[in-house]
C-alpha cells in the first residue's frame, strides 16, 4: 500500500457524473487540534451533484486551480491525532466539512479535519449509517434551532420533503421543541412519515404557522405560510424575498462536534431515522450520482473508499 498518497474523487472540468475522476493526492499530517480520519463511508448528497455538474462553479463559489473535491460528510476511524487532541487511534468518529471551494472532500480514503467538527460514533451505530447523520442531521438541528420552541398559540409546522433526509430529521427534532408537525411527502411515503410521529399529507392548503422546506419548494413553500409566520429554507444562495411579515431564514449547516455528539446516539436508538439505500465502492461514484439524479431514492447512497 502506498502510504504517501491516497485516493479521492474530484472534478476538474465539472460536467456531470462522467466528469468525476479518482486521483491520488499527497497524505497530509494533522496540525494542532486536527485529526486524520481513515474514511469508512461517505454518502452521496444532492449538493455533490451540483458541484459535479458545475452549478457552484457557475455561481462563482469555487476557485480551485486544479480540481474540486466532492463529499461533505463521513464516518471512519482516527488514524493520527495532532497535538492537543485526546482521541486514540482507531476511535470511531463521524463529521462534516463545509464549503464548496475545496480541493478534495469526503469522497476519499482519508481526510484531515479539526477535532471540534467530529463526534465519537456510539458502539451501537454502524459506521455506514453514522456517515449519513452529520450533514443532514446538523442541517435539521440548525433548522430546528432557527424555528425555536413552538409558541403556545400557533404551533402548526409543515415539513416539506418529510421523507427525505433533512426533512425526516426535522420532523423528529421539531416535535421535541413542541411543534405539531405535518409531513408533506409522496403518497408512497405515508407509512414512513407517520412512523416519525407526524401527521401526513400529499397536498396542503396555505395557513401554516411555519414551514421547513426540505423539498426545496421555495416560493411555493413560502406561499403555504400564514401572514406573520416563519419559513426556513435550505438553499442559501436562493433565499426567498420577504413578504406578508413572514420571518424568512435559510439554513447554512456548519460543523459542530458537540451538536453531532447529541444526534449520533439518537440515530443509534432509532429515535432519528438514518437510512441507507445502498453501499457502493468509491470506484462506482459516477453510477451513484446518476442514480441519485433520477430522484425518488429513499436513504443515502454511501460510498466505501
Ligand atoms: N443549506 C444547507 O446547509 C443544507 C444542508 C443539507 C441539505 N441541504 C439541501 O436540502 C435539500 C434536501 O436534501 P436531502 O438530502 O434531504 O434530499 P432528499 O433526501 O432527496 O429529500 C428531498 C425529499 O423531498 C421530496 N420532494 C421533492 N419535491 C416534493 C414535493 N413537491 N412534494 C413532496 N415531496 C417532495 C423528495 O421526493 P422525491 O425523491 O420523490 O422527489 C425527497 O423525498 C437539498 O437541496 C440539499 O442540498 C441544504
mmCIF file of C-alpha atoms and ligand atoms in Angstrom:
data_model
loop_
_atom_site.group_PDB
_atom_site.id
_atom_site.type_symbol
_atom_site.label_atom_id
_atom_site.label_comp_id
_atom_site.label_asym_id
_atom_site.label_seq_id
_atom_site.Cartn_x
_atom_site.Cartn_y
_atom_site.Cartn_z
ATOM 1 C CA UNK A 1 0.000 0.000 0.000
ATOM 2 C CA UNK A 2 1.279 3.466 -0.899
ATOM 3 C CA UNK A 3 1.343 5.492 2.333
ATOM 4 C CA UNK A 4 2.404 8.814 0.809
ATOM 5 C CA UNK A 5 -0.713 9.316 -1.287
ATOM 6 C CA UNK A 6 -4.406 8.433 -1.050
ATOM 7 C CA UNK A 7 -7.322 8.194 -3.472
ATOM 8 C CA UNK A 8 -10.044 10.810 -3.743
ATOM 9 C CA UNK A 9 -12.823 11.640 -6.223
ATOM 10 C CA UNK A 10 -12.731 15.107 -7.785
ATOM 11 C CA UNK A 11 -13.895 17.078 -10.809
ATOM 12 C CA UNK A 12 -11.514 19.128 -12.965
ATOM 13 C CA UNK A 13 -13.993 20.421 -15.556
ATOM 14 C CA UNK A 14 -17.371 19.754 -13.949
ATOM 15 C CA UNK A 15 -19.983 18.474 -16.382
ATOM 16 C CA UNK A 16 -21.913 15.782 -14.507
ATOM 17 C CA UNK A 17 -21.125 12.235 -13.364
ATOM 18 C CA UNK A 18 -18.848 11.426 -16.319
ATOM 19 C CA UNK A 19 -16.517 14.254 -15.277
ATOM 20 C CA UNK A 20 -15.766 12.677 -11.870
ATOM 21 C CA UNK A 21 -12.223 11.286 -11.667
ATOM 22 C CA UNK A 22 -10.415 9.354 -8.970
ATOM 23 C CA UNK A 23 -6.924 10.717 -8.409
ATOM 24 C CA UNK A 24 -4.044 10.240 -5.970
ATOM 25 C CA UNK A 25 -3.162 13.163 -3.728
ATOM 26 C CA UNK A 26 -0.441 13.536 -1.062
ATOM 27 C CA UNK A 27 -1.140 12.472 2.522
ATOM 28 C CA UNK A 28 -1.412 15.447 4.880
ATOM 29 C CA UNK A 29 -0.339 15.301 8.533
ATOM 30 C CA UNK A 30 -2.826 16.746 11.049
ATOM 31 C CA UNK A 31 -1.783 20.022 12.675
ATOM 32 C CA UNK A 32 -2.544 21.062 16.253
ATOM 33 C CA UNK A 33 -6.196 20.423 17.071
ATOM 34 C CA UNK A 34 -6.672 18.336 13.919
ATOM 35 C CA UNK A 35 -7.297 14.671 13.247
ATOM 36 C CA UNK A 36 -6.618 12.496 10.222
ATOM 37 C CA UNK A 37 -9.523 10.106 9.718
ATOM 38 C CA UNK A 38 -9.440 6.901 7.692
ATOM 39 C CA UNK A 39 -12.805 7.162 5.951
ATOM 40 C CA UNK A 40 -15.052 4.087 6.051
ATOM 41 C CA UNK A 41 -18.146 5.656 4.469
ATOM 42 C CA UNK A 42 -19.077 8.873 2.655
ATOM 43 C CA UNK A 43 -22.661 9.486 1.496
ATOM 44 C CA UNK A 44 -23.648 10.967 -1.853
ATOM 45 C CA UNK A 45 -25.574 14.156 -1.205
ATOM 46 C CA UNK A 46 -27.703 16.318 -3.534
ATOM 47 C CA UNK A 47 -25.147 19.142 -3.175
ATOM 48 C CA UNK A 48 -22.418 16.880 -4.619
ATOM 49 C CA UNK A 49 -24.465 16.527 -7.808
ATOM 50 C CA UNK A 50 -24.497 20.320 -8.038
ATOM 51 C CA UNK A 51 -20.707 20.514 -7.643
ATOM 52 C CA UNK A 52 -20.066 17.733 -10.171
ATOM 53 C CA UNK A 53 -22.457 19.443 -12.583
ATOM 54 C CA UNK A 54 -20.677 22.794 -12.287
ATOM 55 C CA UNK A 55 -23.612 24.645 -10.692
ATOM 56 C CA UNK A 56 -21.498 26.210 -7.961
ATOM 57 C CA UNK A 57 -18.606 26.954 -10.306
ATOM 58 C CA UNK A 58 -21.075 28.896 -12.479
ATOM 59 C CA UNK A 59 -22.228 30.798 -9.389
ATOM 60 C CA UNK A 60 -18.618 31.871 -8.728
ATOM 61 C CA UNK A 61 -18.388 29.908 -5.470
ATOM 62 C CA UNK A 62 -15.477 27.656 -6.494
ATOM 63 C CA UNK A 63 -11.970 28.931 -7.201
ATOM 64 C CA UNK A 64 -9.869 25.771 -7.248
ATOM 65 C CA UNK A 65 -6.920 25.978 -9.643
ATOM 66 C CA UNK A 66 -6.680 22.248 -10.412
ATOM 67 C CA UNK A 67 -9.606 20.168 -9.159
ATOM 68 C CA UNK A 68 -12.613 20.420 -6.874
ATOM 69 C CA UNK A 69 -13.433 17.902 -4.167
ATOM 70 C CA UNK A 70 -16.733 16.128 -3.580
ATOM 71 C CA UNK A 71 -18.371 14.910 -0.371
ATOM 72 C CA UNK A 72 -19.379 16.773 2.789
ATOM 73 C CA UNK A 73 -19.775 14.051 5.405
ATOM 74 C CA UNK A 74 -18.074 10.857 6.505
ATOM 75 C CA UNK A 75 -17.601 8.260 9.210
ATOM 76 C CA UNK A 76 -14.408 6.358 9.890
ATOM 77 C CA UNK A 77 -11.634 5.794 12.415
ATOM 78 C CA UNK A 78 -8.967 8.087 13.797
ATOM 79 C CA UNK A 79 -5.653 7.415 12.022
ATOM 80 C CA UNK A 80 -3.468 10.117 13.612
ATOM 81 C CA UNK A 81 -4.286 12.862 16.090
ATOM 82 C CA UNK A 82 -2.496 16.209 16.000
ATOM 83 C CA UNK A 83 -1.049 17.976 19.028
ATOM 84 C CA UNK A 84 -3.592 18.678 21.763
ATOM 85 C CA UNK A 85 -6.117 16.114 20.551
ATOM 86 C CA UNK A 86 -7.203 13.451 23.004
ATOM 87 C CA UNK A 87 -8.548 10.774 20.656
ATOM 88 C CA UNK A 88 -6.839 7.391 20.406
ATOM 89 C CA UNK A 89 -6.018 5.887 17.022
ATOM 90 C CA UNK A 90 -8.871 3.617 15.976
ATOM 91 C CA UNK A 91 -11.623 5.664 17.677
ATOM 92 C CA UNK A 92 -14.791 5.602 15.555
ATOM 93 C CA UNK A 93 -15.823 9.119 14.555
ATOM 94 C CA UNK A 94 -18.123 10.975 12.164
ATOM 95 C CA UNK A 95 -18.121 14.540 10.910
ATOM 96 C CA UNK A 96 -18.696 17.003 8.115
ATOM 97 C CA UNK A 97 -16.663 19.531 6.170
ATOM 98 C CA UNK A 98 -18.389 22.573 4.733
ATOM 99 C CA UNK A 99 -17.930 24.823 1.747
ATOM 100 C CA UNK A 100 -17.785 24.109 -1.984
ATOM 101 C CA UNK A 101 -14.340 25.534 -2.566
ATOM 102 C CA UNK A 102 -12.141 22.581 -1.617
ATOM 103 C CA UNK A 103 -9.501 20.583 -3.494
ATOM 104 C CA UNK A 104 -10.962 17.382 -2.054
ATOM 105 C CA UNK A 105 -13.754 16.333 0.272
ATOM 106 C CA UNK A 106 -15.032 13.200 1.974
ATOM 107 C CA UNK A 107 -15.180 11.079 -1.212
ATOM 108 C CA UNK A 108 -11.695 9.925 -0.232
ATOM 109 C CA UNK A 109 -9.714 7.336 1.659
ATOM 110 C CA UNK A 110 -8.808 9.874 4.331
ATOM 111 C CA UNK A 111 -9.371 13.454 5.428
ATOM 112 C CA UNK A 112 -7.846 15.906 7.925
ATOM 113 C CA UNK A 113 -10.376 17.910 9.963
ATOM 114 C CA UNK A 114 -10.491 19.970 13.179
ATOM 115 C CA UNK A 115 -11.336 17.756 16.140
ATOM 116 C CA UNK A 116 -14.111 20.235 17.055
ATOM 117 C CA UNK A 117 -16.019 19.132 13.946
ATOM 118 C CA UNK A 118 -16.002 15.442 14.961
ATOM 119 C CA UNK A 119 -18.111 13.329 17.269
ATOM 120 C CA UNK A 120 -17.492 9.802 18.526
ATOM 121 C CA UNK A 121 -19.814 7.207 16.981
ATOM 122 C CA UNK A 122 -21.627 5.088 19.621
ATOM 123 C CA UNK A 123 -20.773 1.363 19.577
ATOM 124 C CA UNK A 124 -24.358 0.513 18.647
ATOM 125 C CA UNK A 125 -24.227 2.569 15.435
ATOM 126 C CA UNK A 126 -22.734 1.125 12.262
ATOM 127 C CA UNK A 127 -20.228 3.464 10.557
ATOM 128 C CA UNK A 128 -22.157 3.287 7.272
ATOM 129 C CA UNK A 129 -25.348 4.511 8.939
ATOM 130 C CA UNK A 130 -23.428 7.012 11.084
ATOM 131 C CA UNK A 131 -21.959 8.613 7.960
ATOM 132 C CA UNK A 132 -25.444 9.729 6.868
ATOM 133 C CA UNK A 133 -26.067 11.800 10.006
ATOM 134 C CA UNK A 134 -23.578 14.716 10.071
ATOM 135 C CA UNK A 135 -24.607 16.999 7.199
ATOM 136 C CA UNK A 136 -28.339 16.477 7.203
ATOM 137 C CA UNK A 137 -28.609 15.870 10.943
ATOM 138 C CA UNK A 138 -26.799 19.141 11.644
ATOM 139 C CA UNK A 139 -28.832 20.931 8.950
ATOM 140 C CA UNK A 140 -32.034 19.646 10.579
ATOM 141 C CA UNK A 141 -30.894 20.543 14.085
ATOM 142 C CA UNK A 142 -29.901 24.013 12.923
ATOM 143 C CA UNK A 143 -33.235 24.436 11.071
ATOM 144 C CA UNK A 144 -34.963 23.460 14.304
ATOM 145 C CA UNK A 145 -32.849 25.991 16.213
ATOM 146 C CA UNK A 146 -33.928 28.679 13.717
ATOM 147 C CA UNK A 147 -37.577 27.741 14.309
ATOM 148 C CA UNK A 148 -37.006 27.705 18.080
ATOM 149 C CA UNK A 149 -39.501 26.411 20.604
ATOM 150 C CA UNK A 150 -43.046 26.323 19.255
ATOM 151 C CA UNK A 151 -45.218 29.161 20.524
ATOM 152 C CA UNK A 152 -48.202 28.024 22.577
ATOM 153 C CA UNK A 153 -50.505 29.650 20.065
ATOM 154 C CA UNK A 154 -49.599 28.761 16.506
ATOM 155 C CA UNK A 155 -47.507 25.601 16.642
ATOM 156 C CA UNK A 156 -48.502 24.002 13.318
ATOM 157 C CA UNK A 157 -45.316 23.202 11.389
ATOM 158 C CA UNK A 158 -45.331 21.829 7.838
ATOM 159 C CA UNK A 159 -42.140 19.969 6.856
ATOM 160 C CA UNK A 160 -41.896 19.612 3.074
ATOM 161 C CA UNK A 161 -39.886 16.641 1.785
ATOM 162 C CA UNK A 162 -40.612 14.889 5.077
ATOM 163 C CA UNK A 163 -39.479 11.527 3.668
ATOM 164 C CA UNK A 164 -36.139 12.995 2.632
ATOM 165 C CA UNK A 165 -33.043 13.066 4.738
ATOM 166 C CA UNK A 166 -33.186 16.655 6.049
ATOM 167 C CA UNK A 167 -36.990 16.636 6.217
ATOM 168 C CA UNK A 168 -37.172 13.354 8.109
ATOM 169 C CA UNK A 169 -34.727 14.571 10.741
ATOM 170 C CA UNK A 170 -36.599 17.897 11.113
ATOM 171 C CA UNK A 171 -39.871 16.026 11.627
ATOM 172 C CA UNK A 172 -38.340 14.248 14.631
ATOM 173 C CA UNK A 173 -36.352 17.145 16.114
ATOM 174 C CA UNK A 174 -39.116 19.749 15.793
ATOM 175 C CA UNK A 175 -41.572 17.622 17.800
ATOM 176 C CA UNK A 176 -39.081 17.756 20.687
ATOM 177 C CA UNK A 177 -39.399 21.548 20.573
ATOM 178 C CA UNK A 178 -43.182 21.416 20.880
ATOM 179 C CA UNK A 179 -44.138 21.728 17.214
ATOM 180 C CA UNK A 180 -47.235 19.942 15.963
ATOM 181 C CA UNK A 181 -45.724 18.548 12.755
ATOM 182 C CA UNK A 182 -47.280 17.561 9.447
ATOM 183 C CA UNK A 183 -45.006 15.997 6.835
ATOM 184 C CA UNK A 184 -45.598 16.727 3.152
ATOM 185 C CA UNK A 185 -44.311 13.843 1.050
ATOM 186 C CA UNK A 186 -45.191 11.448 -1.770
ATOM 187 C CA UNK A 187 -48.156 9.089 -1.318
ATOM 188 C CA UNK A 188 -45.814 6.085 -1.013
ATOM 189 C CA UNK A 189 -44.043 7.744 1.940
ATOM 190 C CA UNK A 190 -47.094 7.848 4.217
ATOM 191 C CA UNK A 191 -46.088 4.931 6.442
ATOM 192 C CA UNK A 192 -42.573 6.312 6.950
ATOM 193 C CA UNK A 193 -43.730 9.837 7.790
ATOM 194 C CA UNK A 194 -46.390 8.623 10.214
ATOM 195 C CA UNK A 195 -43.795 6.324 11.838
ATOM 196 C CA UNK A 196 -41.933 9.513 12.834
ATOM 197 C CA UNK A 197 -44.972 10.622 14.842
ATOM 198 C CA UNK A 198 -46.153 13.302 12.388
ATOM 199 C CA UNK A 199 -49.380 13.823 10.502
ATOM 200 C CA UNK A 200 -49.079 13.203 6.774
ATOM 201 C CA UNK A 201 -50.232 14.989 3.618
ATOM 202 C CA UNK A 202 -49.532 14.884 -0.106
ATOM 203 C CA UNK A 203 -51.262 18.228 -0.738
ATOM 204 C CA UNK A 204 -51.956 21.062 1.691
ATOM 205 C CA UNK A 205 -53.759 24.373 1.861
ATOM 206 C CA UNK A 206 -51.974 27.587 2.952
ATOM 207 C CA UNK A 207 -52.134 28.875 6.549
ATOM 208 C CA UNK A 208 -49.267 27.072 8.345
ATOM 209 C CA UNK A 209 -47.602 28.777 11.306
ATOM 210 C CA UNK A 210 -44.237 27.646 9.991
ATOM 211 C CA UNK A 211 -42.787 25.749 7.026
ATOM 212 C CA UNK A 212 -39.428 23.931 6.978
ATOM 213 C CA UNK A 213 -38.672 23.423 3.302
ATOM 214 C CA UNK A 214 -36.741 20.137 2.916
ATOM 215 C CA UNK A 215 -38.284 19.612 -0.545
ATOM 216 C CA UNK A 216 -36.879 22.942 -1.818
ATOM 217 C CA UNK A 217 -40.315 24.232 -2.833
ATOM 218 C CA UNK A 218 -39.077 27.782 -2.254
ATOM 219 C CA UNK A 219 -41.765 30.388 -3.194
ATOM 220 C CA UNK A 220 -44.403 27.618 -3.370
ATOM 221 C CA UNK A 221 -43.437 26.639 0.189
ATOM 222 C CA UNK A 222 -43.445 30.243 1.338
ATOM 223 C CA UNK A 223 -46.967 30.660 -0.027
ATOM 224 C CA UNK A 224 -48.115 27.993 2.448
ATOM 225 C CA UNK A 225 -47.092 30.111 5.480
ATOM 226 C CA UNK A 226 -49.703 32.296 7.183
ATOM 227 C CA UNK A 227 -49.137 36.058 7.439
ATOM 228 C CA UNK A 228 -46.527 36.701 10.141
ATOM 229 C CA UNK A 229 -45.442 33.047 10.284
ATOM 230 C CA UNK A 230 -41.990 31.552 9.744
ATOM 231 C CA UNK A 231 -40.209 29.891 6.803
ATOM 232 C CA UNK A 232 -36.845 28.116 6.887
ATOM 233 C CA UNK A 233 -35.284 27.194 3.543
ATOM 234 C CA UNK A 234 -32.321 25.007 2.636
ATOM 235 C CA UNK A 235 -30.835 26.894 -0.323
ATOM 236 C CA UNK A 236 -28.543 29.652 0.999
ATOM 237 C CA UNK A 237 -27.943 31.024 -2.498
ATOM 238 C CA UNK A 238 -31.678 31.403 -3.165
ATOM 239 C CA UNK A 239 -33.353 32.922 -0.114
ATOM 240 C CA UNK A 240 -36.952 33.840 -0.990
ATOM 241 C CA UNK A 241 -37.856 37.518 -0.695
ATOM 242 C CA UNK A 242 -39.692 38.600 2.433
ATOM 243 C CA UNK A 243 -43.474 39.023 2.214
ATOM 244 C CA UNK A 244 -46.557 39.344 4.458
ATOM 245 C CA UNK A 245 -44.489 39.811 7.647
ATOM 246 C CA UNK A 246 -43.115 36.270 7.428
ATOM 247 C CA UNK A 247 -39.749 35.657 9.140
ATOM 248 C CA UNK A 248 -37.567 34.015 6.491
ATOM 249 C CA UNK A 249 -34.396 32.116 7.339
ATOM 250 C CA UNK A 250 -32.158 29.818 5.333
ATOM 251 C CA UNK A 251 -30.008 27.215 6.999
ATOM 252 C CA UNK A 252 -26.288 27.017 6.280
ATOM 253 C CA UNK A 253 -25.257 23.834 8.053
ATOM 254 C CA UNK A 254 -21.984 24.227 9.904
ATOM 255 C CA UNK A 255 -19.788 21.558 11.507
ATOM 256 C CA UNK A 256 -20.490 21.233 15.226
ATOM 257 C CA UNK A 257 -18.993 18.255 17.023
ATOM 258 C CA UNK A 258 -20.992 18.858 20.197
ATOM 259 C CA UNK A 259 -24.328 19.024 18.364
ATOM 260 C CA UNK A 260 -23.388 15.970 16.292
ATOM 261 C CA UNK A 261 -22.496 14.192 19.526
ATOM 262 C CA UNK A 262 -26.132 14.616 20.565
ATOM 263 C CA UNK A 263 -27.526 13.398 17.221
ATOM 264 C CA UNK A 264 -25.490 10.192 16.771
ATOM 265 C CA UNK A 265 -26.798 8.424 19.925
ATOM 266 C CA UNK A 266 -30.336 9.283 18.796
ATOM 267 C CA UNK A 267 -29.620 7.663 15.440
ATOM 268 C CA UNK A 268 -28.249 4.635 17.306
ATOM 269 C CA UNK A 269 -31.515 4.165 19.216
ATOM 270 C CA UNK A 270 -33.632 4.754 16.088
ATOM 271 C CA UNK A 271 -35.108 7.949 17.531
ATOM 272 C CA UNK A 272 -33.647 9.622 14.433
ATOM 273 C CA UNK A 273 -34.201 7.646 11.253
ATOM 274 C CA UNK A 274 -30.895 7.492 9.331
ATOM 275 C CA UNK A 275 -31.476 5.484 6.179
ATOM 276 C CA UNK A 276 -29.033 3.839 3.759
ATOM 277 C CA UNK A 277 -30.216 2.940 0.266
ATOM 278 C CA UNK A 278 -27.078 1.175 -0.993
ATOM 279 C CA UNK A 279 -23.363 0.954 -0.274
ATOM 280 C CA UNK A 280 -21.208 1.280 -3.404
ATOM 281 C CA UNK A 281 -17.434 1.267 -3.901
ATOM 282 C CA UNK A 282 -15.799 4.660 -4.472
ATOM 283 C CA UNK A 283 -14.896 3.488 -7.981
ATOM 284 C CA UNK A 284 -18.623 3.488 -8.816
ATOM 285 C CA UNK A 285 -19.195 7.075 -7.693
ATOM 286 C CA UNK A 286 -20.448 8.157 -11.140
ATOM 287 C CA UNK A 287 -23.118 5.392 -11.131
ATOM 288 C CA UNK A 288 -24.250 6.514 -7.677
ATOM 289 C CA UNK A 289 -24.543 10.122 -8.887
ATOM 290 C CA UNK A 290 -26.593 9.034 -11.901
ATOM 291 C CA UNK A 291 -28.942 7.040 -9.646
ATOM 292 C CA UNK A 292 -29.448 9.940 -7.208
ATOM 293 C CA UNK A 293 -30.080 12.339 -10.105
ATOM 294 C CA UNK A 294 -33.105 10.263 -11.177
ATOM 295 C CA UNK A 295 -34.837 11.173 -7.861
ATOM 296 C CA UNK A 296 -37.126 9.002 -5.782
ATOM 297 C CA UNK A 297 -34.254 7.479 -3.786
ATOM 298 C CA UNK A 298 -35.054 6.953 -0.103
ATOM 299 C CA UNK A 299 -31.979 6.748 2.090
ATOM 300 C CA UNK A 300 -28.447 7.591 1.026
ATOM 301 C CA UNK A 301 -26.098 6.023 -1.464
ATOM 302 C CA UNK A 302 -22.961 5.587 0.625
ATOM 303 C CA UNK A 303 -19.507 5.356 -0.962
ATOM 304 C CA UNK A 304 -16.957 2.973 0.519
ATOM 305 C CA UNK A 305 -13.389 4.014 -0.342
HETATM 306 N N1 LIG B 1 -28.244 24.663 3.318
HETATM 307 C C1 LIG B 1 -27.724 23.616 3.915
HETATM 308 O O1 LIG B 1 -26.875 23.739 4.806
HETATM 309 C C2 LIG B 1 -28.172 22.246 3.517
HETATM 310 C C3 LIG B 1 -27.754 21.129 4.251
HETATM 311 C C4 LIG B 1 -28.236 19.884 3.883
HETATM 312 C C5 LIG B 1 -29.083 19.775 2.796
HETATM 313 N N2 LIG B 1 -29.430 20.868 2.083
HETATM 314 C C6 LIG B 1 -30.318 20.779 0.919
HETATM 315 O O2 LIG B 1 -31.563 20.294 1.365
HETATM 316 C C7 LIG B 1 -32.234 19.658 0.276
HETATM 317 C C8 LIG B 1 -32.758 18.311 0.726
HETATM 318 O O3 LIG B 1 -31.671 17.434 0.951
HETATM 319 P P1 LIG B 1 -31.934 15.911 1.310
HETATM 320 O O4 LIG B 1 -30.608 15.296 1.465
HETATM 321 O O5 LIG B 1 -32.924 15.806 2.407
HETATM 322 O O6 LIG B 1 -32.609 15.413 -0.051
HETATM 323 P P2 LIG B 1 -33.563 14.158 -0.239
HETATM 324 O O7 LIG B 1 -33.213 13.096 0.746
HETATM 325 O O8 LIG B 1 -33.552 13.845 -1.702
HETATM 326 O O9 LIG B 1 -35.005 14.727 0.182
HETATM 327 C C9 LIG B 1 -35.800 15.561 -0.570
HETATM 328 C C10 LIG B 1 -37.208 14.975 -0.483
HETATM 329 O O10 LIG B 1 -38.154 15.923 -0.957
HETATM 330 C C11 LIG B 1 -39.113 15.208 -1.719
HETATM 331 N N3 LIG B 1 -39.846 16.110 -2.560
HETATM 332 C C12 LIG B 1 -39.394 16.885 -3.578
HETATM 333 N N4 LIG B 1 -40.414 17.615 -4.112
HETATM 334 C C13 LIG B 1 -41.522 17.272 -3.408
HETATM 335 C C14 LIG B 1 -42.874 17.662 -3.459
HETATM 336 N N5 LIG B 1 -43.297 18.567 -4.361
HETATM 337 N N6 LIG B 1 -43.757 17.122 -2.595
HETATM 338 C C15 LIG B 1 -43.345 16.228 -1.684
HETATM 339 N N7 LIG B 1 -42.071 15.801 -1.556
HETATM 340 C C16 LIG B 1 -41.174 16.326 -2.430
HETATM 341 C C17 LIG B 1 -38.283 14.204 -2.459
HETATM 342 O O11 LIG B 1 -39.075 13.186 -3.028
HETATM 343 P P3 LIG B 1 -38.696 12.591 -4.492
HETATM 344 O O12 LIG B 1 -37.332 11.990 -4.364
HETATM 345 O O13 LIG B 1 -39.771 11.601 -4.727
HETATM 346 O O14 LIG B 1 -38.708 13.769 -5.423
HETATM 347 C C18 LIG B 1 -37.380 13.723 -1.340
HETATM 348 O O15 LIG B 1 -38.008 12.727 -0.554
HETATM 349 C C19 LIG B 1 -31.193 19.566 -0.849
HETATM 350 O O16 LIG B 1 -31.425 20.599 -1.773
HETATM 351 C C20 LIG B 1 -29.877 19.782 -0.121
HETATM 352 O O17 LIG B 1 -28.862 20.290 -0.967
HETATM 353 C C21 LIG B 1 -29.002 22.107 2.424
#
